[in-house]
Short mmCIF file of C-alpha atoms in Angstrom, two decimals:
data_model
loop_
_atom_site.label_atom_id
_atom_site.label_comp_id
_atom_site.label_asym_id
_atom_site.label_seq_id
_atom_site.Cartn_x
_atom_site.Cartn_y
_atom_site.Cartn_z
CA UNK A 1 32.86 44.37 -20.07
CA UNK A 2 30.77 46.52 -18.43
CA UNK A 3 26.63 46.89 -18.62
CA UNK A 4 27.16 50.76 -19.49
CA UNK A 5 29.13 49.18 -22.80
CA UNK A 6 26.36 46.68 -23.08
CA UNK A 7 23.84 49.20 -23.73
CA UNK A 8 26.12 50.79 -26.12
CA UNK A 9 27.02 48.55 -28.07
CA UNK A 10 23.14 47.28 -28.49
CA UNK A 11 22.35 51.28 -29.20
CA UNK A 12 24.81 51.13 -32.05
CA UNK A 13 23.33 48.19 -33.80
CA UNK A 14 19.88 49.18 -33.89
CA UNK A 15 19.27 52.33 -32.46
CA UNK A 16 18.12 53.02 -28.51
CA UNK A 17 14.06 52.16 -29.23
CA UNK A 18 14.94 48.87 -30.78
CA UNK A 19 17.40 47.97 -28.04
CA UNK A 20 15.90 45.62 -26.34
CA UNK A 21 14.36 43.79 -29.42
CA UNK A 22 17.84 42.39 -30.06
CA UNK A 23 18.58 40.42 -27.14
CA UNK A 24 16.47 37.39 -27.99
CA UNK A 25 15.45 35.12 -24.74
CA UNK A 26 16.13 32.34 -27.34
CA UNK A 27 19.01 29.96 -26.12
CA UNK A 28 21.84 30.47 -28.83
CA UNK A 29 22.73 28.56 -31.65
CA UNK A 30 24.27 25.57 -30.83
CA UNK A 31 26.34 25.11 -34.35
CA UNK A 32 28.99 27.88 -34.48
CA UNK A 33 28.10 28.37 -38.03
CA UNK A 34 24.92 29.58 -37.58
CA UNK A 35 26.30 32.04 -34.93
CA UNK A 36 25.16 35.89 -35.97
CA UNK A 37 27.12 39.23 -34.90
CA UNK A 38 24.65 39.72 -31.75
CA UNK A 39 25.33 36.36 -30.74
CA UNK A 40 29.17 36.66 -30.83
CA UNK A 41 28.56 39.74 -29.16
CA UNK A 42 26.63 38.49 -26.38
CA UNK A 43 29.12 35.23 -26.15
CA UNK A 44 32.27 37.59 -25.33
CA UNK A 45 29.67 39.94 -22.79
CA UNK A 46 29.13 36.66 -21.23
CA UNK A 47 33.05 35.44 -21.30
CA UNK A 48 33.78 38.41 -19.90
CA UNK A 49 31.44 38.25 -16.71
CA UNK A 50 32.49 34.89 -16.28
CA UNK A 51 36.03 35.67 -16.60
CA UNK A 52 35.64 38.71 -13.66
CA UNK A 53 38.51 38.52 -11.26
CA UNK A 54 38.02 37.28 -7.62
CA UNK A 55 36.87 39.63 -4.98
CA UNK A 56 34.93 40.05 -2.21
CA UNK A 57 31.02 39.58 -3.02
CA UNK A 58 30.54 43.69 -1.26
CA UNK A 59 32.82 44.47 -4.10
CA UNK A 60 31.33 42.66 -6.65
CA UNK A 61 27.55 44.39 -5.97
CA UNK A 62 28.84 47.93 -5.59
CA UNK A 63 30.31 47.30 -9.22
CA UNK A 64 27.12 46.40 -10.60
CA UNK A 65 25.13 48.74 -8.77
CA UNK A 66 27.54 52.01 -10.27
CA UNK A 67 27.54 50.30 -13.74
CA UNK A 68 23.72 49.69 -13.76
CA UNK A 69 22.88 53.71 -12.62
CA UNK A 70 25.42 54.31 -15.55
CA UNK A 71 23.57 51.86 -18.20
CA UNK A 72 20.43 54.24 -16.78
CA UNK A 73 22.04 57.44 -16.96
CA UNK A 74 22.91 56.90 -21.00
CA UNK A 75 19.76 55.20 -22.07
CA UNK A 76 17.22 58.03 -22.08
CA UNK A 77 15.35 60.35 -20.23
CA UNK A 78 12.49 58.59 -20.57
CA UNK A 79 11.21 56.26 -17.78
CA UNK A 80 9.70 53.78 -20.19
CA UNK A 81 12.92 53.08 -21.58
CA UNK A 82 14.99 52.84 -18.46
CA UNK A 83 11.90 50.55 -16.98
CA UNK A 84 12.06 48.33 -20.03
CA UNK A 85 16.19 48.46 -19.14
CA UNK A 86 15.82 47.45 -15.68
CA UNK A 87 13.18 44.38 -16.31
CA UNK A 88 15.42 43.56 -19.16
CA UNK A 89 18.58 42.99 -16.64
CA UNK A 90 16.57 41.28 -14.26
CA UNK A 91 15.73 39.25 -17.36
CA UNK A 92 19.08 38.01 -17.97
CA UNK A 93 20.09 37.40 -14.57
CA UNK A 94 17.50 34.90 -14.47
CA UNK A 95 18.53 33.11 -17.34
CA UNK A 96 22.30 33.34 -15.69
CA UNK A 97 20.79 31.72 -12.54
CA UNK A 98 19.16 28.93 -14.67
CA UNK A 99 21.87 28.57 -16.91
CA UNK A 100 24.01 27.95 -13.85
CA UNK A 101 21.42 25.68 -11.91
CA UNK A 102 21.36 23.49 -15.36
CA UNK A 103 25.31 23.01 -15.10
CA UNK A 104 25.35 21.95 -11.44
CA UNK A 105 22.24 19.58 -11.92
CA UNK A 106 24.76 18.25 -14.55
CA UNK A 107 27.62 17.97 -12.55
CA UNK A 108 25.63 16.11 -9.80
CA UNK A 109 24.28 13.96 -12.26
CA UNK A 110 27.24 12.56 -13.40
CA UNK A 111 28.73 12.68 -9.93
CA UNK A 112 26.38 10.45 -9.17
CA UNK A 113 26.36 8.24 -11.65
CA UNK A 114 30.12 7.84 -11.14
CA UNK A 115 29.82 7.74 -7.52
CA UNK A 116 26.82 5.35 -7.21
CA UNK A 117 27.97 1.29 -7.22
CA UNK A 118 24.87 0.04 -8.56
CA UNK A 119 24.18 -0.33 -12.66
CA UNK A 120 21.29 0.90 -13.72
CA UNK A 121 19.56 -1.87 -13.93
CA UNK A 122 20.07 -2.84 -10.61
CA UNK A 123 19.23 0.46 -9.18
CA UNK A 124 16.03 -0.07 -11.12
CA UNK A 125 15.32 -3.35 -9.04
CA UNK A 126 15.99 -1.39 -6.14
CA UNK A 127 13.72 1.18 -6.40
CA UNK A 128 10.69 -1.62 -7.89
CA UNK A 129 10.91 -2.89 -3.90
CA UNK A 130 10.05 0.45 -2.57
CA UNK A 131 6.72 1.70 -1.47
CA UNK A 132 5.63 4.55 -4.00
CA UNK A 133 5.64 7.11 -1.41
CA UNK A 134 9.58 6.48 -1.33
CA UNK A 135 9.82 5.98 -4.88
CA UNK A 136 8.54 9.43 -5.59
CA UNK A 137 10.83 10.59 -2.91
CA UNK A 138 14.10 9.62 -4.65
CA UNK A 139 12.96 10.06 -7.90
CA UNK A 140 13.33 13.75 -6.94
CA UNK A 141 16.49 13.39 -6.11
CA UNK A 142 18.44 13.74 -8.55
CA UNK A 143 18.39 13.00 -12.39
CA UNK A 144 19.87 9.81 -12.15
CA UNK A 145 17.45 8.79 -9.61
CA UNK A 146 14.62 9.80 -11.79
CA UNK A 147 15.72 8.41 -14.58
CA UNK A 148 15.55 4.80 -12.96
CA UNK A 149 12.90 5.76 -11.09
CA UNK A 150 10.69 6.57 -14.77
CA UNK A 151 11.37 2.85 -15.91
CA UNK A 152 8.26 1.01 -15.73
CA UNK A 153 10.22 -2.35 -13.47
CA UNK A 154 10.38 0.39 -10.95
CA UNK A 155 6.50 0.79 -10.78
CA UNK A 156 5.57 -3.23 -11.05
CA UNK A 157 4.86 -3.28 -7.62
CA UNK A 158 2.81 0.15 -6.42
CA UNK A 159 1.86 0.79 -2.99
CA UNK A 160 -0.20 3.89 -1.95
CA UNK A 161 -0.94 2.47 1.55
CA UNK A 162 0.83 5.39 2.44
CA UNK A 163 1.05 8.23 0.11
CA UNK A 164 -1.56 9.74 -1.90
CA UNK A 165 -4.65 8.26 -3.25
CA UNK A 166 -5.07 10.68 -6.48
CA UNK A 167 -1.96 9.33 -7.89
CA UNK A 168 -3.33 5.54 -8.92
CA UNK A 169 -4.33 6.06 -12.08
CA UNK A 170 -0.71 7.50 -12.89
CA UNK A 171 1.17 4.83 -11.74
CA UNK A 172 -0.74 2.19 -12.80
CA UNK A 173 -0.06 3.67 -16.42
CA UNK A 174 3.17 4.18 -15.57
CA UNK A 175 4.21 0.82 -14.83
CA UNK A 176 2.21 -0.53 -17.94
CA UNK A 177 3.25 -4.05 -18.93
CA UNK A 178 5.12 -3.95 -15.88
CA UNK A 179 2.58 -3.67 -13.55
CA UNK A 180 2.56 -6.69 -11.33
CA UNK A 181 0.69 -5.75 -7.82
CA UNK A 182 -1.12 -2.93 -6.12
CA UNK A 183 -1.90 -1.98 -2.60
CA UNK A 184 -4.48 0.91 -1.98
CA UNK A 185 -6.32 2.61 1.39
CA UNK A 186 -5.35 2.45 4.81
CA UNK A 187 -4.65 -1.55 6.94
CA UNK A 188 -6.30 -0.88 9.49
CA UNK A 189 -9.67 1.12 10.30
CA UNK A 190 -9.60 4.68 11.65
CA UNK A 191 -12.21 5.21 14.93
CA UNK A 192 -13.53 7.89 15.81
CA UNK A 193 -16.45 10.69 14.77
CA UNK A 194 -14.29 12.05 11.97
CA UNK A 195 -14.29 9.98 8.92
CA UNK A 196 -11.24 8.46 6.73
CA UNK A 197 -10.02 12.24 5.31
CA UNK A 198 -8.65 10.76 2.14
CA UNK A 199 -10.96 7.57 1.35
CA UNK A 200 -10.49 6.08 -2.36
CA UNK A 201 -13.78 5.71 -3.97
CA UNK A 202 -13.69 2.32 -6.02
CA UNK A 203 -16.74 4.02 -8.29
CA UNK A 204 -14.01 6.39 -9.44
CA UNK A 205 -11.37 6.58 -12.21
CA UNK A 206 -8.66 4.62 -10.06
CA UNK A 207 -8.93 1.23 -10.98
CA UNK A 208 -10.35 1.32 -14.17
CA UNK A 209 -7.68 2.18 -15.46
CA UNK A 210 -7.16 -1.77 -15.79
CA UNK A 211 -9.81 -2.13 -17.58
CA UNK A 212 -8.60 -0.20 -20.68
CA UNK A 213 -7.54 -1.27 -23.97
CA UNK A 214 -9.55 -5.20 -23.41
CA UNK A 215 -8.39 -5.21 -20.11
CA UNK A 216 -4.51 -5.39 -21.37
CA UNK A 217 -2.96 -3.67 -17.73
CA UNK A 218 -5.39 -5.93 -14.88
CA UNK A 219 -4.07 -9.12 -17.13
CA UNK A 220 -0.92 -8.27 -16.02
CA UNK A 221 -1.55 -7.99 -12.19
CA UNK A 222 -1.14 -10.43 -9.87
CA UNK A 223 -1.93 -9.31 -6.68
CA UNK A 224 -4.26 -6.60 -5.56
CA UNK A 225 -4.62 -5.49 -1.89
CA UNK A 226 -7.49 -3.30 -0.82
CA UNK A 227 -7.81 -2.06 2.50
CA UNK A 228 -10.72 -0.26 3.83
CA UNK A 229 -11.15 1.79 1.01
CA UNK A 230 -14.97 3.13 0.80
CA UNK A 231 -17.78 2.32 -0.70
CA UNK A 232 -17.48 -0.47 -3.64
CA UNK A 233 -20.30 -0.69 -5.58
CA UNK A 234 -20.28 -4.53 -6.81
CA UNK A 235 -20.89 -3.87 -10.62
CA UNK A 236 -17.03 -1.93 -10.15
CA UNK A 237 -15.79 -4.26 -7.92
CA UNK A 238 -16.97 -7.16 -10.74
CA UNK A 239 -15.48 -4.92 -13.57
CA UNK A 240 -12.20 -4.86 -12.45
CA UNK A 241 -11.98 -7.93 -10.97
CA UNK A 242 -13.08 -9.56 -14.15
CA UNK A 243 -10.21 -8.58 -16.64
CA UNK A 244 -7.64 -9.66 -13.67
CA UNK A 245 -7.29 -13.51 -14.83
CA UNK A 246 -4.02 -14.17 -13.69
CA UNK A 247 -4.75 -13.09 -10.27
CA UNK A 248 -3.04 -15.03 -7.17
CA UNK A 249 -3.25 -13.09 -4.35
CA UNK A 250 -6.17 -11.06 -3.52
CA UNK A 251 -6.97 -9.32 0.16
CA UNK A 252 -10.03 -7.10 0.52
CA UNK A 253 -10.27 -5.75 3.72
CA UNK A 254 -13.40 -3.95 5.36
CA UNK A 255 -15.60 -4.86 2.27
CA UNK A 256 -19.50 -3.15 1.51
CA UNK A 257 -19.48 -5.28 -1.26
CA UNK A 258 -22.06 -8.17 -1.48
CA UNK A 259 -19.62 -11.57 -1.03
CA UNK A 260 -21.94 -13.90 -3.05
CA UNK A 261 -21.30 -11.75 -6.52
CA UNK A 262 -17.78 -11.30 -4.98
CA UNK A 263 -17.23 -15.51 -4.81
CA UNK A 264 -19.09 -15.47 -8.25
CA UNK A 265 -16.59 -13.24 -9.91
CA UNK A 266 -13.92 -14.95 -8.64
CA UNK A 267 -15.14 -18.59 -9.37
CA UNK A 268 -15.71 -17.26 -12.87
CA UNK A 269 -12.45 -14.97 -13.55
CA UNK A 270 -9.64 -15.53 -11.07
CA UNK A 271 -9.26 -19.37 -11.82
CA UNK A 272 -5.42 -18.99 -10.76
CA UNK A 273 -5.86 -17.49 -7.05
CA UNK A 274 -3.59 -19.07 -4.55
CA UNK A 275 -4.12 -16.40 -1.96
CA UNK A 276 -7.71 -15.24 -1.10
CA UNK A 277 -8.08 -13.36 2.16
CA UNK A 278 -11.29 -11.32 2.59
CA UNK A 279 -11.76 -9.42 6.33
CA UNK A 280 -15.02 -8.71 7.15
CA UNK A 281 -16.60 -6.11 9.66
CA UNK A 282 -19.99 -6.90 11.57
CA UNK A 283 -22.61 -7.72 10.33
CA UNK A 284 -21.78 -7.91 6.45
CA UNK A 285 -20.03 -11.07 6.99
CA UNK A 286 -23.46 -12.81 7.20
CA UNK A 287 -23.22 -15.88 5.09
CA UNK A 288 -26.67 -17.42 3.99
CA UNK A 289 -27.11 -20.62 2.20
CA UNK A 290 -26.83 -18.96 -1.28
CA UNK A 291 -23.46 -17.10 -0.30
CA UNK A 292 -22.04 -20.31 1.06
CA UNK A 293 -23.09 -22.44 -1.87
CA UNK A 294 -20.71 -19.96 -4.09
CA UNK A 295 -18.12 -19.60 -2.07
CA UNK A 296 -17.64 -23.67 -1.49
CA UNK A 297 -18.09 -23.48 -5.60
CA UNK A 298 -15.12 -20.34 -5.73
CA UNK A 299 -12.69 -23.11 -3.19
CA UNK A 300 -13.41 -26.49 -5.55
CA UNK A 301 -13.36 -24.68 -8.75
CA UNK A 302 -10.07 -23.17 -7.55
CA UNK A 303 -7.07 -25.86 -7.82
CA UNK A 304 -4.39 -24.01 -6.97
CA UNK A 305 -6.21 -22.14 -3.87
CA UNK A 306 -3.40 -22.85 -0.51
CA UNK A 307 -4.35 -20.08 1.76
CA UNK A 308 -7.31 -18.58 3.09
CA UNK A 309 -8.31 -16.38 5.28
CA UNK A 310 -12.29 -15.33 6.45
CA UNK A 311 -12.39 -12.80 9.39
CA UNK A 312 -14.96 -11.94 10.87
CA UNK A 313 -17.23 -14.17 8.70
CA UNK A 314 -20.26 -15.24 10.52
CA UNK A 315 -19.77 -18.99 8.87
CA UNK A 316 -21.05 -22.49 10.69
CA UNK A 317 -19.69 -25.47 11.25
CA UNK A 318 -21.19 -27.36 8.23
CA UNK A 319 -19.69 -24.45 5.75
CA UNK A 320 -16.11 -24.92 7.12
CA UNK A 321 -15.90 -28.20 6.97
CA UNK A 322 -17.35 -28.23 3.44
CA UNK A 323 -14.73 -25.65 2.47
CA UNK A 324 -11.96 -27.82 3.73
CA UNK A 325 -13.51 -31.09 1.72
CA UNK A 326 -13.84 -29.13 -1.27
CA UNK A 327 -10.22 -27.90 -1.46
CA UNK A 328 -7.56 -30.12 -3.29
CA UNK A 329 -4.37 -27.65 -2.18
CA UNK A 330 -5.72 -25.66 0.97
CA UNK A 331 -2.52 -25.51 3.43
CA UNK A 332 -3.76 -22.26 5.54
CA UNK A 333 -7.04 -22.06 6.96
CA UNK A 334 -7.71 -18.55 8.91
CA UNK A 335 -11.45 -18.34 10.66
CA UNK A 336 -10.34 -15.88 13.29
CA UNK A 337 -13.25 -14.05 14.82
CA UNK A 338 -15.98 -15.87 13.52
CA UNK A 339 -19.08 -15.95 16.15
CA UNK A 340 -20.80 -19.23 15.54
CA UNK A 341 -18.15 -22.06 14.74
CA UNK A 342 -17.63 -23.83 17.94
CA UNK A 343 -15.04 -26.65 16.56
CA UNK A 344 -17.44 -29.67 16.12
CA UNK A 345 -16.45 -29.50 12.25
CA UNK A 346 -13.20 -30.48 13.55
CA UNK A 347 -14.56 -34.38 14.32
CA UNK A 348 -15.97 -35.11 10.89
CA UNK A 349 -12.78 -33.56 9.45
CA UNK A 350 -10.70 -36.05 11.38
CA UNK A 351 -12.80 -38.73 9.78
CA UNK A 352 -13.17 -37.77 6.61
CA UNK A 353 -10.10 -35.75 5.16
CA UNK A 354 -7.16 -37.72 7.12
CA UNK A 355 -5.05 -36.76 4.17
CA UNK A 356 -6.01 -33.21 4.15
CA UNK A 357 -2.89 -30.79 3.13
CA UNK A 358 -3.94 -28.15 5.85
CA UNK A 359 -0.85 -27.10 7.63
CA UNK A 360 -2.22 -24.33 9.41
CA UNK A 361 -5.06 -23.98 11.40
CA UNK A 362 -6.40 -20.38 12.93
CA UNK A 363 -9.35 -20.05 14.75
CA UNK A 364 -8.08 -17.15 17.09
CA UNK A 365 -10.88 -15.17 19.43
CA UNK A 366 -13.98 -17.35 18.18
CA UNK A 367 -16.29 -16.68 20.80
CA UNK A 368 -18.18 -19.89 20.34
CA UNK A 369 -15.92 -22.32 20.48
CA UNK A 370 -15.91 -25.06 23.28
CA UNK A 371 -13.03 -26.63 25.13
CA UNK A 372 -14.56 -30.21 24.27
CA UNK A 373 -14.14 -29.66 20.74
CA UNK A 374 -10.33 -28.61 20.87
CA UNK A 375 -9.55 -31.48 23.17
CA UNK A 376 -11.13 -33.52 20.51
CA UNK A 377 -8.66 -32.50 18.12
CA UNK A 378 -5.86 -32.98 20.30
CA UNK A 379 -7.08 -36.67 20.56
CA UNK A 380 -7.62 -37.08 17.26
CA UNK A 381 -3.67 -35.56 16.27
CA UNK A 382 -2.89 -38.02 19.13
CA UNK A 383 -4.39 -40.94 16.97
CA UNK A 384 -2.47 -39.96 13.52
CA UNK A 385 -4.99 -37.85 11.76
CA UNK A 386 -4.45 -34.92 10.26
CA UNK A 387 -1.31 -36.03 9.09
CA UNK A 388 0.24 -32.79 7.19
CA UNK A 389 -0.68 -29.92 10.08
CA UNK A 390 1.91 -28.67 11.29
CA UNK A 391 0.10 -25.08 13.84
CA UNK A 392 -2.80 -24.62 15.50
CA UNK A 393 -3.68 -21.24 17.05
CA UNK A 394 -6.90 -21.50 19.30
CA UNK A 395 -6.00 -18.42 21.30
CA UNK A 396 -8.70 -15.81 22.65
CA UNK A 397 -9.08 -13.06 25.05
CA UNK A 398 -12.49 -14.62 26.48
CA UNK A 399 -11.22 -18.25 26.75
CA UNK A 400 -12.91 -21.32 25.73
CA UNK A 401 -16.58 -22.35 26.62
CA UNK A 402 -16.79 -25.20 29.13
CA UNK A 403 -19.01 -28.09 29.49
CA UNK A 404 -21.22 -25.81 32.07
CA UNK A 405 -21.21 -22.84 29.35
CA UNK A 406 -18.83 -20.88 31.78
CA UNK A 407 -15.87 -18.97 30.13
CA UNK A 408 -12.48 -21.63 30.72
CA UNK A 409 -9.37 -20.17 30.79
CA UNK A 410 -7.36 -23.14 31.51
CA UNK A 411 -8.24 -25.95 29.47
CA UNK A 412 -6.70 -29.13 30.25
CA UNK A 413 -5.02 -30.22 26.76
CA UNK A 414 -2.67 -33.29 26.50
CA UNK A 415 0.07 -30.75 25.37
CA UNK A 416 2.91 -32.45 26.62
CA UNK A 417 1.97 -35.64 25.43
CA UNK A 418 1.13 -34.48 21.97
CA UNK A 419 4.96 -33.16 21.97
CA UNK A 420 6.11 -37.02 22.54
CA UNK A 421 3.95 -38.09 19.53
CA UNK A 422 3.76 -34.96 17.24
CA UNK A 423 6.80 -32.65 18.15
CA UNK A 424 6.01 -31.49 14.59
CA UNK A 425 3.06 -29.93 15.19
CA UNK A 426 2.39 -26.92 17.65
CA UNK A 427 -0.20 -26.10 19.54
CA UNK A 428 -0.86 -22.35 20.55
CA UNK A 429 -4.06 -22.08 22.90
CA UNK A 430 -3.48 -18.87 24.90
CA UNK A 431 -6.04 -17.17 27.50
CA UNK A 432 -5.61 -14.31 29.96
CA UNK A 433 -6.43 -14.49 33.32
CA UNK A 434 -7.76 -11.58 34.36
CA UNK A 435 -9.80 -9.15 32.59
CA UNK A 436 -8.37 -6.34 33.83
CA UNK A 437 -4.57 -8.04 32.27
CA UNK A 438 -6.29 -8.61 28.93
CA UNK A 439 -3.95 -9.04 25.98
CA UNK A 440 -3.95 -10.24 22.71
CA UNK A 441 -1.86 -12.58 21.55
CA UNK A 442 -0.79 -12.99 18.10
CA UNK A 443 0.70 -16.74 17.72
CA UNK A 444 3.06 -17.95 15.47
CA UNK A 445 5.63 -15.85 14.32
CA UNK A 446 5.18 -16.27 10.35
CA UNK A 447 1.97 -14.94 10.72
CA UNK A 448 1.08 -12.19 8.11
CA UNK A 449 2.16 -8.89 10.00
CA UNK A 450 -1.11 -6.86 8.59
CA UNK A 451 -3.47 -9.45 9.49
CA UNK A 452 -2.00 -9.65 12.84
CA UNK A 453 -2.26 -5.79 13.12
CA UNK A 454 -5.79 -5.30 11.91
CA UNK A 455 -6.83 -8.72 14.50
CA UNK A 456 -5.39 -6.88 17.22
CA UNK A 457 -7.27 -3.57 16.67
CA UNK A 458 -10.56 -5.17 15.90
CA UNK A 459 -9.84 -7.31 19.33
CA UNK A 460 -8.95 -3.87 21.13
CA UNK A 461 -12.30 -2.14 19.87
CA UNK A 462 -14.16 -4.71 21.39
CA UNK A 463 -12.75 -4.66 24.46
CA UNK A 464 -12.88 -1.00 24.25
CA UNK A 465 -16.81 -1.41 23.92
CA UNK A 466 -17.40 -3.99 26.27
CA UNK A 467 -16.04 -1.94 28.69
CA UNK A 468 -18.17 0.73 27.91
CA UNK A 469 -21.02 -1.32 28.31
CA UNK A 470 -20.32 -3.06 31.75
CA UNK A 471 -19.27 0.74 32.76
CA UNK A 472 -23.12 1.61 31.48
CA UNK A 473 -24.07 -1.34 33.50
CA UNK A 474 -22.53 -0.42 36.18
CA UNK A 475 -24.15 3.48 36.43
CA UNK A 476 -27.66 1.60 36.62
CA UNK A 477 -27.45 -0.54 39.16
CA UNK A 478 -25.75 2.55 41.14
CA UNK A 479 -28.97 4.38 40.07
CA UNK A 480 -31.12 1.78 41.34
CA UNK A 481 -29.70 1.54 44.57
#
């Protein structure tokens, strides 16, 4: 049927003013009973265009091109009318271009669902192992996709490490009960003059979302993972933190926040915390009496504490050693970069905790400690203490300290007899030779991959610096000669 018989047909019904008043942009009835004349009409107009014979597409637009001028040339004389016409055609082809984008989104769909091996459910724990960058990504798929990719198992885990930070609040209510863990801001820090373009402000709306409704969405997390993320004013860091009791696993990386009403929260709230690794940047990991005092409280008032990590803390001697006395379960024990422990904790701890659990021990690029100290622990591994360790890691890119205070960078360790007597236990103290070779060298190979990543960009700063400063040096004693 033709869009010249169109017209007419619509002129005969209710006159050529009220033409275009009776082609609703309503979709039709769906019952056939409630189908009126114009409907029917518009059904068989329809039929008919659908039912056009095959030819080339030239073809095709030259027919609706003479049938359109002839829709115009009956319709009026007035260029109201024949506007109103024109817009009205353009009208419908849209809604034939929707209507036909709807079927073929259909099609897919089931395509896919026929196609795709995985039930639902499964696809669901799929996509709840995916970053949410990705899960975004294939929820856009297609409609199955985003179907499973709506369910709130899919959104237990969100990461945004990598994708947008104005999205938390949205998935976190997404996921709902679901919600299980959340990773926010960037692992490692960006250097340069131009700050972090997309930092996540902690005083904002993003986490306090867990707060809401008595604190009904942070009771369901378990482990939260903030890296570098801006200023954290301690009141919000407290808030949150507070209404997250069944917390396990908690990393806070690159932290403003005051530690001591950190430790307090967390001695308070976070009873259940097996995982506590906090990464400081110089100088806020100063630790003063007070500080320490809640922090040893936070380890013995936490039973089921087995791993943690304190980078870059500035702690001493007597504080490790009372963190490791305090602990009942501590297996991993991470001081890496902390300037004043030089290992003489490590003699009373073979004395006093010869049944300690630690399995781990990681005191990578401590500037302060002495080669006297680590041969003392050999010894005293040699002599059956420290029963349960299994990995030590006393690597660093400036060596050991010597009896003489000079830099060693080949200690003389019993390491071949401590593999006759403890082959279960391994021993990782590596030093570069040469400045100018320097590398840094990450240990054992379970190590956690983002710790390892953001040791070996702090260590490459600081090598970046001290080179700058012996260059410096350098330029004035040129100037003085």
């Amino acid at each position: 049927m033709s869009l010249s018989c169109c017209w007419n047909l619509s002129k005969q019904k209710s006159g050529e003013d009220k033409t275009l008043s009776t082609f609703s942009l309503m979709d039709p009835p769906t019952s056939p009973a409630a189908q009126n004349p114009s409907s029917l009409h518009s059904d068989s107009i329809i039929s008919s265009l659908l039912s056009f014979p095959a030819s080339t597409p030239f073809s095709i637009a030259c027919s609706f091109d003479r049938e359109l001028e002839k829709a115009l040339a009956s319709a009026s004389d007035d260029a109201s009318v024949q506007d109103r016409l024109l817009n009205r055609t353009i009208q419908l082809a849209s809604l034939l271009l929707d209507s036909t984008e709807r079927c073929f989104r259909k099609r897919a769909s089931a395509h896919n669902s026929v196609s795709w091996v995985l039930p639902p459910e499964l696809t669901v724990k799929v996509f709840s192992k995916l970053d949410t960058k990705s899960l975004m990504q294939a929820a856009a798929c297609c409609t199955m996709f985003n179907k499973c990719a709506m369910d709130r198992s899919s959104y237990a885990h969100i990461d945004l490490t990598t994708a947008d930070n104005e999205v938390v609040c949205t998935m976190i209510h997404r996921a709902g009960k679901e919600l299980r863990s959340i990773k926010l801001g960037h692992v490692t820090r960006r250097y340069g003059p131009e700050p972090n373009p997309n930092p996540i402000w902690f005083n904002g709306p993003f986490l306090s979302s867990l707060s809401y409704n008595h604190g009904f969405l942070g009771s369901r997390l378990t482990s939260l993972r903030l890296y570098n993320v801006g200023p954290m004013h301690y009141n919000s860091l407290s808030s949150v933190l507070s209404v997250c009791s069944n917390l396990t696993d908690l990393r806070i990386v690159g932290s403003n926040s005051p530690y001591m009403n950190l430790f307090m929260t967390l001695s308070k709230k976070c009873r259940l915390i097996e995982h506590l690794c906090l990464v400081s940047y110089h100088p806020l990991g100063n630790i003063d009496a007070s500080t320490a005092s809640h922090l040893i409280e936070l380890v013995t008032k936490s039973p089921n504490l087995t791993s943690l990590t304190l980078l870059c803390f500035q702690l001493t001697n007597e504080i490790v050693r009372n963190l490791v006395e305090s602990s009942r379960k501590l297996k991993y024990l991470n001081l890496s970069r902390s300037p004043k422990i030089d290992g003489c904790f490590l003699r009373d701890l073979g004395n006093s905790c010869k049944e300690s659990p630690l399995e781990t021990l990681i005191m990578r690029n401590c500037v302060k400690l002495e080669e006297k100290e680590v041969l003392e622990l050999c010894n005293s591994l040699l002599e059956g203490n420290f029963k349960f360790i299994r990995h030590i890691d006393v690597s660093s890119n400036n060596g050991l300290v010597s009896d003489d205070g000079r830099r060693s960078y080949k200690p003389k360790f019993p390491v071949e007899k401590l593999k006759e007597e403890r082959p279960d236990v391994t021993l990782v103290a590596d030093f570069p030779l040469e400045r100018s070779g320097k590398r840094y060298h990450v240990g054992v190979e379970g190590d956690d991959e983002e710790l390892r990543e953001i040791e070996m960009m702090e260590a490459k700063n600081d090598e970046e610096e001290n080179d700058d400063d012996d260059d410096s040096f350098d330029d004035d004693d040129d100037d003085d000669v």
